[in-house]
Tab-separated table of C-alpha atoms in Angstrom:
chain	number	residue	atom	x	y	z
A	30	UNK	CA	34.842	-22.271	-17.576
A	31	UNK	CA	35.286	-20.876	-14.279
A	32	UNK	CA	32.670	-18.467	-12.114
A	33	UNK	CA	28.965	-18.580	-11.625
A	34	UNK	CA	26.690	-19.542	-14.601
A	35	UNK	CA	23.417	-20.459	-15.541
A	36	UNK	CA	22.147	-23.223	-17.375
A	37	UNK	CA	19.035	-24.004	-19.183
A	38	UNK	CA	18.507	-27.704	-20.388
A	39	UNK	CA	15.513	-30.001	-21.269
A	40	UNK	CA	13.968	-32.103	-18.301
A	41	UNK	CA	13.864	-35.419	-20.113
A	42	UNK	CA	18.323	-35.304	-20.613
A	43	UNK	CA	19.892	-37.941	-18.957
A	44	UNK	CA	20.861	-36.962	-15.491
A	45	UNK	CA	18.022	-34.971	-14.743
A	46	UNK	CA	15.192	-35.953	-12.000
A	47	UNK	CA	12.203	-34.174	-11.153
A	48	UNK	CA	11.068	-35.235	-7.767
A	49	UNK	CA	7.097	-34.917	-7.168
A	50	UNK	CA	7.489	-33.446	-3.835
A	51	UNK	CA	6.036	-29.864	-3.736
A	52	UNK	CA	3.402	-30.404	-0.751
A	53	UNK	CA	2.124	-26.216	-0.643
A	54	UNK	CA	-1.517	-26.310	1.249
A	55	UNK	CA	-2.581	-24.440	-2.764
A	56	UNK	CA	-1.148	-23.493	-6.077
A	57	UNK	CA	0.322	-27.077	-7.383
A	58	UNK	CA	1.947	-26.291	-10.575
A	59	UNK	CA	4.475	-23.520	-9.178
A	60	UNK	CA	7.693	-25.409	-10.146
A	61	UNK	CA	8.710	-25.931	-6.639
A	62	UNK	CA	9.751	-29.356	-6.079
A	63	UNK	CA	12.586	-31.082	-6.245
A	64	UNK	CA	14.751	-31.247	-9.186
A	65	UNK	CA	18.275	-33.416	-9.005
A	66	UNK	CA	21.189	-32.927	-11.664
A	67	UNK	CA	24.246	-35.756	-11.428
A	68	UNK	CA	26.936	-35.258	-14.424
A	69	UNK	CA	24.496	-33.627	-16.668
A	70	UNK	CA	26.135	-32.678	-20.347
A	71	UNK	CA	25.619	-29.000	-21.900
A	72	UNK	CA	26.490	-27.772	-24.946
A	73	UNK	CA	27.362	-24.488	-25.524
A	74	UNK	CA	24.673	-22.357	-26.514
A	75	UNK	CA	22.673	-23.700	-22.944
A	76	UNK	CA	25.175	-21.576	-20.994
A	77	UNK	CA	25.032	-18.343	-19.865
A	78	UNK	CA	27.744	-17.075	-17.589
A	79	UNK	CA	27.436	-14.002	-15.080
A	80	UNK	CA	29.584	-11.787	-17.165
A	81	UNK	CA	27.626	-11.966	-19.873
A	82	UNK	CA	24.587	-11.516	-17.906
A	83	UNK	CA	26.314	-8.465	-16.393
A	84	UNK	CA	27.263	-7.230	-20.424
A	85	UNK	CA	24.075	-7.428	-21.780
A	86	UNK	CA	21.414	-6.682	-18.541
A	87	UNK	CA	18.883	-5.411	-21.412
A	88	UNK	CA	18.367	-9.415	-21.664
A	89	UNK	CA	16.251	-9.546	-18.965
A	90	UNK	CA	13.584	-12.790	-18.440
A	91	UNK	CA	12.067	-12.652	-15.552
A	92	UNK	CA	9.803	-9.782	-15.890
A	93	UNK	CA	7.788	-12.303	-18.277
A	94	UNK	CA	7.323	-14.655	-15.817
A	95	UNK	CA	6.600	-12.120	-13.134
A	96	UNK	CA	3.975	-10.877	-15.032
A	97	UNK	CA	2.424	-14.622	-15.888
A	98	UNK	CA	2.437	-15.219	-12.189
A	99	UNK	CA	0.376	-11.967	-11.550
A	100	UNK	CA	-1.576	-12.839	-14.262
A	101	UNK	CA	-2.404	-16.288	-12.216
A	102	UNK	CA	-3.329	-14.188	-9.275
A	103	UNK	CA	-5.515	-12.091	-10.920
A	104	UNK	CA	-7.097	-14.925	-12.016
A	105	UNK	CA	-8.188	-15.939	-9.112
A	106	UNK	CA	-9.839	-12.617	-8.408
A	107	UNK	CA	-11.763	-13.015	-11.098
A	108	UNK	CA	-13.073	-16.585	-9.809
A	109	UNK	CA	-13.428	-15.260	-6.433
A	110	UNK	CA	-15.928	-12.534	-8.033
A	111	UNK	CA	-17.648	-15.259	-10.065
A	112	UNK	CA	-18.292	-17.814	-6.868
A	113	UNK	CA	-19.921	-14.634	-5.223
A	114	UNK	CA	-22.374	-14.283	-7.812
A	115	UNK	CA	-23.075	-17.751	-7.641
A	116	UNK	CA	-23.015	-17.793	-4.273
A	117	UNK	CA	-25.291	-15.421	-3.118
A	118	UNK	CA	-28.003	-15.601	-6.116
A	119	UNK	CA	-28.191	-19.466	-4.972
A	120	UNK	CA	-28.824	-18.439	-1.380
A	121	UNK	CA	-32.840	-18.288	-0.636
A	122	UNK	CA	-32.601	-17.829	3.125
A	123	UNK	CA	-31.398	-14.675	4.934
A	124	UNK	CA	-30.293	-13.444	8.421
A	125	UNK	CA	-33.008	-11.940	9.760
A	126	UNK	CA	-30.875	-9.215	10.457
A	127	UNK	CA	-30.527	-8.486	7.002
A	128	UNK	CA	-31.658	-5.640	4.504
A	129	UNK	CA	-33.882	-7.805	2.631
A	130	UNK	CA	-35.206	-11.135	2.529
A	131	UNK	CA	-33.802	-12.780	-0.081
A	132	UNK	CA	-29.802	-12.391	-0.163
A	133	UNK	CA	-29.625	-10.991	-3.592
A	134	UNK	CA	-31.662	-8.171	-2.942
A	135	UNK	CA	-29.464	-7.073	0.574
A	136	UNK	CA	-27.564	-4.061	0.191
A	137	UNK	CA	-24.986	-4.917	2.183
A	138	UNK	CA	-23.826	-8.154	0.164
A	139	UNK	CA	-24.866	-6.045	-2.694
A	140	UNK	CA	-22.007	-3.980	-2.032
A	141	UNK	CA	-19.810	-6.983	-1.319
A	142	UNK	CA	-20.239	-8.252	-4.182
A	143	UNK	CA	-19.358	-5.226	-5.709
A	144	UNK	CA	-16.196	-4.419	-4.225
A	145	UNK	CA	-15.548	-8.226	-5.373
A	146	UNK	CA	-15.968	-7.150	-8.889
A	147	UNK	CA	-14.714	-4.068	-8.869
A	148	UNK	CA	-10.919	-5.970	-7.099
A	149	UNK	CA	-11.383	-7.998	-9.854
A	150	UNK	CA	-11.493	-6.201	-12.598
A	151	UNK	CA	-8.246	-3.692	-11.125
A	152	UNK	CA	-6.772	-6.671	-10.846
A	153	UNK	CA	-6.850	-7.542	-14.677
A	154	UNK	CA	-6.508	-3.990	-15.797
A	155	UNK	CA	-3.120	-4.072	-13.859
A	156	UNK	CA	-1.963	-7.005	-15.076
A	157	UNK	CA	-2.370	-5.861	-18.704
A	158	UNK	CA	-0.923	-2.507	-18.039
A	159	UNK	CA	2.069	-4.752	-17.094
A	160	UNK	CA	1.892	-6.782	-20.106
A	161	UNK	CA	1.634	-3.708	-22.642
A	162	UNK	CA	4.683	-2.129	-20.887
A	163	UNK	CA	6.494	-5.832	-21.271
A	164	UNK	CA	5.628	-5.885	-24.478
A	165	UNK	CA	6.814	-2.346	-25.333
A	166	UNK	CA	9.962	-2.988	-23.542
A	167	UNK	CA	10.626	-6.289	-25.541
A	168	UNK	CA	10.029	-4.183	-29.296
A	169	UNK	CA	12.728	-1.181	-27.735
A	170	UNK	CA	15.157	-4.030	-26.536
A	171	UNK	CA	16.936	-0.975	-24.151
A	172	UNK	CA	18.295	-1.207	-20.904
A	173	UNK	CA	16.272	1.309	-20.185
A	174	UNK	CA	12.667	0.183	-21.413
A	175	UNK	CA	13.761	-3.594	-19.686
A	176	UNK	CA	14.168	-1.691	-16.250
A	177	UNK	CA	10.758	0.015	-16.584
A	178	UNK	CA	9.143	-3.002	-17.873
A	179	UNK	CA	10.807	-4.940	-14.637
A	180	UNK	CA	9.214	-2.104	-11.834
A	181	UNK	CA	6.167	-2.016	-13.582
A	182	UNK	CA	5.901	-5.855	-13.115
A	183	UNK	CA	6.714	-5.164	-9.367
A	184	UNK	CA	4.258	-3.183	-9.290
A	185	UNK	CA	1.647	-4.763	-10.518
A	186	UNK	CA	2.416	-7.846	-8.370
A	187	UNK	CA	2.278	-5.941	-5.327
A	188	UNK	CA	-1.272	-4.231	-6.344
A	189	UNK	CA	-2.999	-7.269	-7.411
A	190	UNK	CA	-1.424	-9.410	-4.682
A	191	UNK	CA	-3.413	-7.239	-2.357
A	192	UNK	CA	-6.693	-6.932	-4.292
A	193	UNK	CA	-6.578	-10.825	-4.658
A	194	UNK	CA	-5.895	-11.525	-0.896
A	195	UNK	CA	-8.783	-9.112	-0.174
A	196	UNK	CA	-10.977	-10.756	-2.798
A	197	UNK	CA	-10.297	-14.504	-1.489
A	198	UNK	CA	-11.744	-13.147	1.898
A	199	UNK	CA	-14.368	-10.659	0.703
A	200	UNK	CA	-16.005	-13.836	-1.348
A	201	UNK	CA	-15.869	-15.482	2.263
A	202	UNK	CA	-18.015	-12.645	3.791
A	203	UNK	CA	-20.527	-12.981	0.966
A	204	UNK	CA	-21.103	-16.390	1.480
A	205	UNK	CA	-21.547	-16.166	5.560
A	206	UNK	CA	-21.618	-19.869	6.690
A	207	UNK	CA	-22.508	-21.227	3.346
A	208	UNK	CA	-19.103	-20.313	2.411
A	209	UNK	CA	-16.990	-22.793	4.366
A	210	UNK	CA	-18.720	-25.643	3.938
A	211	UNK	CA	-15.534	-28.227	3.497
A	212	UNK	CA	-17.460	-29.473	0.118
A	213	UNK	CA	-17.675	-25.879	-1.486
A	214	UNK	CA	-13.562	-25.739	-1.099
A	215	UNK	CA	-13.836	-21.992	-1.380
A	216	UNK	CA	-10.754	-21.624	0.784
A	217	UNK	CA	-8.950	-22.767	-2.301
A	218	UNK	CA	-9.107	-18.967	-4.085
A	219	UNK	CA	-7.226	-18.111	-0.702
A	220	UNK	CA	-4.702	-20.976	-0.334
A	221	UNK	CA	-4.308	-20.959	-4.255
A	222	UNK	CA	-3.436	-16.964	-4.166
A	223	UNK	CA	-1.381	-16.794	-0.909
A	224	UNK	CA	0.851	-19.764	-2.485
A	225	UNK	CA	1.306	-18.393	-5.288
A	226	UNK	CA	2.007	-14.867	-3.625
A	227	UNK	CA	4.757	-16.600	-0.998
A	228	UNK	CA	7.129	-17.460	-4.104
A	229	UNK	CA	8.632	-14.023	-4.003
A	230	UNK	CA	7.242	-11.871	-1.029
A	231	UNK	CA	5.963	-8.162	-2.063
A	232	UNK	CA	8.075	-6.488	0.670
A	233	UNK	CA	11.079	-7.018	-1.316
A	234	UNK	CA	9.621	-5.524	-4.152
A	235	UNK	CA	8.686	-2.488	-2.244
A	236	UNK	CA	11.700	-1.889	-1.247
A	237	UNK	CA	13.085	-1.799	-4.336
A	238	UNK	CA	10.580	0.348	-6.039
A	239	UNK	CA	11.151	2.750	-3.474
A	240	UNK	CA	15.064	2.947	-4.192
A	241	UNK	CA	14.514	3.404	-7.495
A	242	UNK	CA	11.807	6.298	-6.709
A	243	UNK	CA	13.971	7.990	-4.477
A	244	UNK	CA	17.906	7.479	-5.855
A	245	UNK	CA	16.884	6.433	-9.211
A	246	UNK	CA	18.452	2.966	-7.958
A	247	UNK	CA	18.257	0.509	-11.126
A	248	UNK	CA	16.004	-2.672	-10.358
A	249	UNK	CA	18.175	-6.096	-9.895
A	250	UNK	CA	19.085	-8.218	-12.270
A	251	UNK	CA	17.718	-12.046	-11.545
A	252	UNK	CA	15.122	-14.238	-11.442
A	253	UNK	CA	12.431	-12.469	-9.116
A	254	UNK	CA	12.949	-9.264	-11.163
């Protein structure tokens, strides 16, 4: 065949080992271990090559997995502003610095709590804006409507990559020392979200949304966009 192509084929074909060696300090099921391919047959229709990739870039994938990621992420917003809750209504002692005496009735972790719920719920309301404009772009089929779909997705990654990082610390705050107890495994909101978020770094996707703001610069065609 000749040139660069892509192939998609079924883990259990002959030739094909999945090695169990992702060791990330969150997020398990990212897809990032090893996989090993020795004389492994295709047929046809499992081949794509880059030309007609490059003939048909309205056939874009990867803004559907973008958005599932983000979707993950948010996800973990969510349960970061659920712990608080739990957190701090299960709390019966105070600093006696505090606002009030009992924790749930302190203003200030009142408003933590609240900025928890508030990240969280952005962070959802992105991530469907995302999926609506996937969605739409899927129905037109255009290059067009595929490239808007694919910025939005960068967008919402980047917004709810931030609200989620802040989220995994803010639920931190609420619980003081309570919150880090090794038993709790709170930190796993944070590790869980920051693995997840290190696949496929938001500065890149910055960058790119800015080309495209300011010289109208088409998004890249691949698997991170």
């Amino acid at each position: 065949m000749g040139g660069v192509a892509v192939a998609v084929v079924p883990t259990h074909r002959e030739g094909v080992t999945c090695l169990d060696d992702w060791d990330g300090f969150g997020q398990r099921f990212t897809a990032s271990g090893t996989t090993v391919f020795r004389a492994v047959r295709l047929s046809p229709d499992e081949v794509v090559t880059a030309a007609e990739v490059e003939a048909r870039p309205a056939r874009r994938s990867s803004p559907f997995a973008q958005v599932y990621l983000t979707a993950v992420v948010a996800g973990i917003a969510a349960a970061c502003a659920r712990d608080a809750v739990a957190l701090v209504r299960g709390r019966r002692r105070n600093f006696f610095h505090g606002t009030a005496p009992e924790p749930r009735h302190d203003a200030v972790l009142q408003t933590t709590v609240g900025r928890l719920s508030a990240d969280a719920y952005a962070a959802r309301a992105t991530v469907l804006e995302a999926a609506r404009s996937l969605a739409a772009a899927q129905a037109d089929g255009s290059v067009a409507a595929m490239e808007r779909a694919a910025l939005d997705a960068a967008r919402a990654k980047v917004v709810v990559d931030e609200l989620t990082t802040r989220a995994a610390t803010g639920l931190l705050e609420a619980g003081s020392a309570s919150a880090v107890r090794a038993g709790a495994a709170l930190d796993r909101h944070w590790r869980n979200a920051r693995t997840v978020i290190a696949h496929n770094p938001a500065s890149y996707k910055l960058r790119v949304l800015g080309d495209h703001a300011l010289n109208g610069t088409p998004p890249p065609v691949g698997s991170f966009f």
